[in-house]
Amino acid sequence: SLLLRALDHDSTDADKIHEVLGVVYNVSKDFDSAIASFRSVLQQRPDDHQLWNKLGATLANGNRSEEALPAYHRAIQIKPKYARAWLNMAISHSNLQNFDQAARCYLQALSLNPRATHCWSYLRMALSSAERWDLLSLVFQQDLKGFQEHFDFVLYDHDAAPDGV
């Protein structure tokens, strides 16, 4: 591959090349190679929240949702307000039929990014799968505050002025 030949000539940007390779492998469904590429880059950049999320997504895409969860946890540990990782973790929990955990993660993703309205339908499916019929009206009302008495997540006020303003 052209990218691998580039590594032979100049390895100063090896981590960037391996990250691109990881994405290319993931898109081409060569998940094992993608995982190896992302893990290689993580040795150089262990605090890269986006890279941990890419690793998690690749594991999940390869039907390894259980293994994806620690990668998402690490991404969120590095950047707690990373809505994409919360959403991806929710999807992995749904795939593993951990519907209560999935719902909590969907709610956290929605709290962080209220414009991600597609998450409401994912949440509805998780609650329906968990047979939590009592909570579906809150989904239809898109009532995040109403969910706080049922799930542990941080509710952000996006209308409030930023700190120090």
PDB file of C-alpha atoms in Angstrom:
ATOM      1  CA  SER A   1       0.000   0.000   0.000  1.00  0.00           C
ATOM      2  CA  LEU A   2       1.090   3.560  -0.682  1.00  0.00           C
ATOM      3  CA  LEU A   3       0.787   4.547   2.979  1.00  0.00           C
ATOM      4  CA  LEU A   4       2.968   1.671   4.126  1.00  0.00           C
ATOM      5  CA  ARG A   5       5.619   2.613   1.558  1.00  0.00           C
ATOM      6  CA  ALA A   6       5.512   6.167   2.935  1.00  0.00           C
ATOM      7  CA  LEU A   7       6.426   4.761   6.332  1.00  0.00           C
ATOM      8  CA  ASP A   8       9.539   3.164   4.834  1.00  0.00           C
ATOM      9  CA  HIS A   9      10.778   6.563   3.609  1.00  0.00           C
ATOM     10  CA  ASP A  10       9.864   8.813   6.533  1.00  0.00           C
ATOM     11  CA  SER A  11       8.592   7.584   9.866  1.00  0.00           C
ATOM     12  CA  THR A  12       8.307  11.034  11.501  1.00  0.00           C
ATOM     13  CA  ASP A  13       4.555  11.029  10.955  1.00  0.00           C
ATOM     14  CA  ALA A  14       4.107   7.303  11.553  1.00  0.00           C
ATOM     15  CA  ASP A  15       1.288   7.832  14.037  1.00  0.00           C
ATOM     16  CA  LYS A  16      -0.697   9.931  11.542  1.00  0.00           C
ATOM     17  CA  ILE A  17      -0.122   7.386   8.780  1.00  0.00           C
ATOM     18  CA  HIS A  18      -1.227   4.531  11.073  1.00  0.00           C
ATOM     19  CA  GLU A  19      -4.329   6.505  12.042  1.00  0.00           C
ATOM     20  CA  VAL A  20      -5.234   7.019   8.368  1.00  0.00           C
ATOM     21  CA  LEU A  21      -4.550   3.336   7.750  1.00  0.00           C
ATOM     22  CA  GLY A  22      -6.865   2.471  10.629  1.00  0.00           C
ATOM     23  CA  VAL A  23      -9.669   4.484   9.052  1.00  0.00           C
ATOM     24  CA  VAL A  24      -9.033   2.957   5.613  1.00  0.00           C
ATOM     25  CA  TYR A  25      -8.978  -0.568   7.062  1.00  0.00           C
ATOM     26  CA  ASN A  26     -12.153   0.123   9.027  1.00  0.00           C
ATOM     27  CA  VAL A  27     -14.014   1.397   5.955  1.00  0.00           C
ATOM     28  CA  SER A  28     -12.855  -1.651   3.987  1.00  0.00           C
ATOM     29  CA  LYS A  29     -14.063  -3.888   6.848  1.00  0.00           C
ATOM     30  CA  ASP A  30     -10.578  -5.201   7.666  1.00  0.00           C
ATOM     31  CA  PHE A  31     -11.285  -4.648  11.341  1.00  0.00           C
ATOM     32  CA  ASP A  32      -8.339  -6.604  12.735  1.00  0.00           C
ATOM     33  CA  SER A  33      -5.864  -4.474  10.746  1.00  0.00           C
ATOM     34  CA  ALA A  34      -7.726  -1.301  11.732  1.00  0.00           C
ATOM     35  CA  ILE A  35      -7.614  -2.272  15.411  1.00  0.00           C
ATOM     36  CA  ALA A  36      -3.884  -2.983  15.164  1.00  0.00           C
ATOM     37  CA  SER A  37      -3.304   0.399  13.507  1.00  0.00           C
ATOM     38  CA  PHE A  38      -5.279   2.320  16.136  1.00  0.00           C
ATOM     39  CA  ARG A  39      -3.578   0.467  18.979  1.00  0.00           C
ATOM     40  CA  SER A  40      -0.206   1.320  17.452  1.00  0.00           C
ATOM     41  CA  VAL A  41      -1.101   5.023  17.367  1.00  0.00           C
ATOM     42  CA  LEU A  42      -2.430   4.899  20.931  1.00  0.00           C
ATOM     43  CA  GLN A  43       1.039   3.881  22.104  1.00  0.00           C
ATOM     44  CA  GLN A  44       2.213   7.285  20.861  1.00  0.00           C
ATOM     45  CA  ARG A  45      -0.912   9.274  21.773  1.00  0.00           C
ATOM     46  CA  PRO A  46      -2.544   7.572  24.778  1.00  0.00           C
ATOM     47  CA  ASP A  47      -4.564  10.678  25.710  1.00  0.00           C
ATOM     48  CA  ASP A  48      -6.255  11.152  22.327  1.00  0.00           C
ATOM     49  CA  HIS A  49      -9.982  10.838  23.079  1.00  0.00           C
ATOM     50  CA  GLN A  50     -10.944  10.706  19.401  1.00  0.00           C
ATOM     51  CA  LEU A  51      -8.524   7.878  18.770  1.00  0.00           C
ATOM     52  CA  TRP A  52      -9.963   5.848  21.668  1.00  0.00           C
ATOM     53  CA  ASN A  53     -13.415   6.433  20.190  1.00  0.00           C
ATOM     54  CA  LYS A  54     -12.206   5.262  16.756  1.00  0.00           C
ATOM     55  CA  LEU A  55     -10.799   2.123  18.349  1.00  0.00           C
ATOM     56  CA  GLY A  56     -14.111   1.499  20.119  1.00  0.00           C
ATOM     57  CA  ALA A  57     -16.119   2.071  16.952  1.00  0.00           C
ATOM     58  CA  THR A  58     -13.864  -0.288  15.013  1.00  0.00           C
ATOM     59  CA  LEU A  59     -14.209  -2.987  17.649  1.00  0.00           C
ATOM     60  CA  ALA A  60     -17.985  -2.524  17.624  1.00  0.00           C
ATOM     61  CA  ASN A  61     -18.093  -2.587  13.821  1.00  0.00           C
ATOM     62  CA  GLY A  62     -16.265  -5.918  14.011  1.00  0.00           C
ATOM     63  CA  ASN A  63     -18.993  -7.330  16.301  1.00  0.00           C
ATOM     64  CA  ARG A  64     -16.824  -6.887  19.393  1.00  0.00           C
ATOM     65  CA  SER A  65     -19.079  -4.517  21.355  1.00  0.00           C
ATOM     66  CA  GLU A  66     -17.964  -5.903  24.720  1.00  0.00           C
ATOM     67  CA  GLU A  67     -14.350  -5.048  23.883  1.00  0.00           C
ATOM     68  CA  ALA A  68     -15.401  -1.622  22.588  1.00  0.00           C
ATOM     69  CA  LEU A  69     -16.781  -0.471  25.939  1.00  0.00           C
ATOM     70  CA  PRO A  70     -13.400   0.081  27.673  1.00  0.00           C
ATOM     71  CA  ALA A  71     -12.219   2.144  24.691  1.00  0.00           C
ATOM     72  CA  TYR A  72     -15.302   4.374  24.951  1.00  0.00           C
ATOM     73  CA  HIS A  73     -14.826   4.631  28.712  1.00  0.00           C
ATOM     74  CA  ARG A  74     -11.250   5.787  28.144  1.00  0.00           C
ATOM     75  CA  ALA A  75     -12.376   8.405  25.593  1.00  0.00           C
ATOM     76  CA  ILE A  76     -14.933   9.712  28.089  1.00  0.00           C
ATOM     77  CA  GLN A  77     -12.424   9.623  30.931  1.00  0.00           C
ATOM     78  CA  ILE A  78     -10.177  11.893  28.863  1.00  0.00           C
ATOM     79  CA  LYS A  79     -13.033  14.133  27.663  1.00  0.00           C
ATOM     80  CA  PRO A  80     -16.207  13.657  29.747  1.00  0.00           C
ATOM     81  CA  LYS A  81     -18.310  15.883  27.464  1.00  0.00           C
ATOM     82  CA  TYR A  82     -17.505  13.888  24.310  1.00  0.00           C
ATOM     83  CA  ALA A  83     -21.036  13.245  23.033  1.00  0.00           C
ATOM     84  CA  ARG A  84     -19.944  10.975  20.164  1.00  0.00           C
ATOM     85  CA  ALA A  85     -18.309   8.513  22.573  1.00  0.00           C
ATOM     86  CA  TRP A  86     -21.428   8.528  24.782  1.00  0.00           C
ATOM     87  CA  LEU A  87     -23.555   7.742  21.729  1.00  0.00           C
ATOM     88  CA  ASN A  88     -21.233   4.986  20.531  1.00  0.00           C
ATOM     89  CA  MET A  89     -21.128   3.477  24.012  1.00  0.00           C
ATOM     90  CA  ALA A  90     -24.937   3.512  24.055  1.00  0.00           C
ATOM     91  CA  ILE A  91     -25.048   1.663  20.746  1.00  0.00           C
ATOM     92  CA  SER A  92     -22.615  -0.978  22.054  1.00  0.00           C
ATOM     93  CA  HIS A  93     -24.708  -1.417  25.209  1.00  0.00           C
ATOM     94  CA  SER A  94     -27.805  -1.835  23.015  1.00  0.00           C
ATOM     95  CA  ASN A  95     -25.987  -4.440  20.911  1.00  0.00           C
ATOM     96  CA  LEU A  96     -25.178  -6.301  24.143  1.00  0.00           C
ATOM     97  CA  GLN A  97     -28.813  -5.961  25.294  1.00  0.00           C
ATOM     98  CA  ASN A  98     -27.780  -3.794  28.260  1.00  0.00           C
ATOM     99  CA  PHE A  99     -30.751  -1.555  27.583  1.00  0.00           C
ATOM    100  CA  ASP A 100     -30.766   0.403  30.868  1.00  0.00           C
ATOM    101  CA  GLN A 101     -27.094   1.305  30.396  1.00  0.00           C
ATOM    102  CA  ALA A 102     -27.794   2.149  26.765  1.00  0.00           C
ATOM    103  CA  ALA A 103     -30.627   4.471  27.792  1.00  0.00           C
ATOM    104  CA  ARG A 104     -28.408   6.248  30.324  1.00  0.00           C
ATOM    105  CA  CYS A 105     -25.731   6.782  27.661  1.00  0.00           C
ATOM    106  CA  TYR A 106     -28.260   8.000  25.061  1.00  0.00           C
ATOM    107  CA  LEU A 107     -29.575  10.470  27.631  1.00  0.00           C
ATOM    108  CA  GLN A 108     -26.055  11.701  28.369  1.00  0.00           C
ATOM    109  CA  ALA A 109     -25.386  12.134  24.649  1.00  0.00           C
ATOM    110  CA  LEU A 110     -28.640  14.089  24.279  1.00  0.00           C
ATOM    111  CA  SER A 111     -27.807  16.260  27.268  1.00  0.00           C
ATOM    112  CA  LEU A 112     -24.449  17.093  25.711  1.00  0.00           C
ATOM    113  CA  ASN A 113     -25.795  17.576  22.194  1.00  0.00           C
ATOM    114  CA  PRO A 114     -29.520  18.407  22.128  1.00  0.00           C
ATOM    115  CA  ARG A 115     -29.364  18.799  18.327  1.00  0.00           C
ATOM    116  CA  ALA A 116     -28.685  15.044  17.986  1.00  0.00           C
ATOM    117  CA  THR A 117     -32.404  14.391  17.703  1.00  0.00           C
ATOM    118  CA  HIS A 118     -31.837  10.973  16.114  1.00  0.00           C
ATOM    119  CA  CYS A 119     -30.817   9.797  19.599  1.00  0.00           C
ATOM    120  CA  TRP A 120     -34.429  10.039  20.728  1.00  0.00           C
ATOM    121  CA  SER A 121     -35.413   7.191  18.387  1.00  0.00           C
ATOM    122  CA  TYR A 122     -32.456   5.114  19.621  1.00  0.00           C
ATOM    123  CA  LEU A 123     -33.554   5.815  23.186  1.00  0.00           C
ATOM    124  CA  ARG A 124     -37.126   4.807  22.329  1.00  0.00           C
ATOM    125  CA  MET A 125     -35.883   1.486  20.926  1.00  0.00           C
ATOM    126  CA  ALA A 126     -33.734   0.801  24.003  1.00  0.00           C
ATOM    127  CA  LEU A 127     -36.601   1.558  26.379  1.00  0.00           C
ATOM    128  CA  SER A 128     -39.010  -0.544  24.320  1.00  0.00           C
ATOM    129  CA  SER A 129     -36.544  -3.442  24.345  1.00  0.00           C
ATOM    130  CA  ALA A 130     -36.258  -3.062  28.126  1.00  0.00           C
ATOM    131  CA  GLU A 131     -40.072  -3.015  28.297  1.00  0.00           C
ATOM    132  CA  ARG A 132     -39.951   0.391  30.019  1.00  0.00           C
ATOM    133  CA  TRP A 133     -43.308   1.429  28.541  1.00  0.00           C
ATOM    134  CA  ASP A 134     -43.789   3.869  31.418  1.00  0.00           C
ATOM    135  CA  LEU A 135     -40.980   6.066  30.082  1.00  0.00           C
ATOM    136  CA  LEU A 136     -41.965   6.270  26.421  1.00  0.00           C
ATOM    137  CA  SER A 137     -44.103   9.374  26.976  1.00  0.00           C
ATOM    138  CA  LEU A 138     -40.945  11.180  28.120  1.00  0.00           C
ATOM    139  CA  VAL A 139     -39.296  10.224  24.826  1.00  0.00           C
ATOM    140  CA  PHE A 140     -42.217  11.557  22.794  1.00  0.00           C
ATOM    141  CA  GLN A 141     -42.112  14.783  24.849  1.00  0.00           C
ATOM    142  CA  GLN A 142     -38.298  14.868  24.522  1.00  0.00           C
ATOM    143  CA  ASP A 143     -38.186  15.576  28.255  1.00  0.00           C
ATOM    144  CA  LEU A 144     -34.615  15.128  29.433  1.00  0.00           C
ATOM    145  CA  LYS A 145     -35.388  16.539  32.877  1.00  0.00           C
ATOM    146  CA  GLY A 146     -38.147  13.978  33.338  1.00  0.00           C
ATOM    147  CA  PHE A 147     -35.631  11.175  32.856  1.00  0.00           C
ATOM    148  CA  GLN A 148     -33.431  12.364  35.721  1.00  0.00           C
ATOM    149  CA  GLU A 149     -35.492  10.559  38.343  1.00  0.00           C
ATOM    150  CA  HIS A 150     -35.019   7.295  36.428  1.00  0.00           C
ATOM    151  CA  PHE A 151     -31.409   7.455  35.171  1.00  0.00           C
ATOM    152  CA  ASP A 152     -28.113   8.809  36.435  1.00  0.00           C
ATOM    153  CA  PHE A 153     -26.740  11.341  33.917  1.00  0.00           C
ATOM    154  CA  VAL A 154     -25.588  14.954  33.987  1.00  0.00           C
ATOM    155  CA  LEU A 155     -28.087  17.418  32.583  1.00  0.00           C
ATOM    156  CA  TYR A 156     -26.459  20.456  30.972  1.00  0.00           C
ATOM    157  CA  ASP A 157     -28.214  23.812  30.616  1.00  0.00           C
ATOM    158  CA  HIS A 158     -27.321  24.994  27.130  1.00  0.00           C
ATOM    159  CA  ASP A 159     -29.168  28.295  27.627  1.00  0.00           C
ATOM    160  CA  ALA A 160     -27.048  29.350  30.610  1.00  0.00           C
ATOM    161  CA  ALA A 161     -24.225  31.818  30.136  1.00  0.00           C
ATOM    162  CA  PRO A 162     -20.760  30.234  30.004  1.00  0.00           C
ATOM    163  CA  ASP A 163     -18.714  30.297  33.189  1.00  0.00           C
ATOM    164  CA  GLY A 164     -17.009  33.624  33.805  1.00  0.00           C
ATOM    165  CA  VAL A 165     -19.336  35.623  31.543  1.00  0.00           C
TER     166      VAL A 165
END
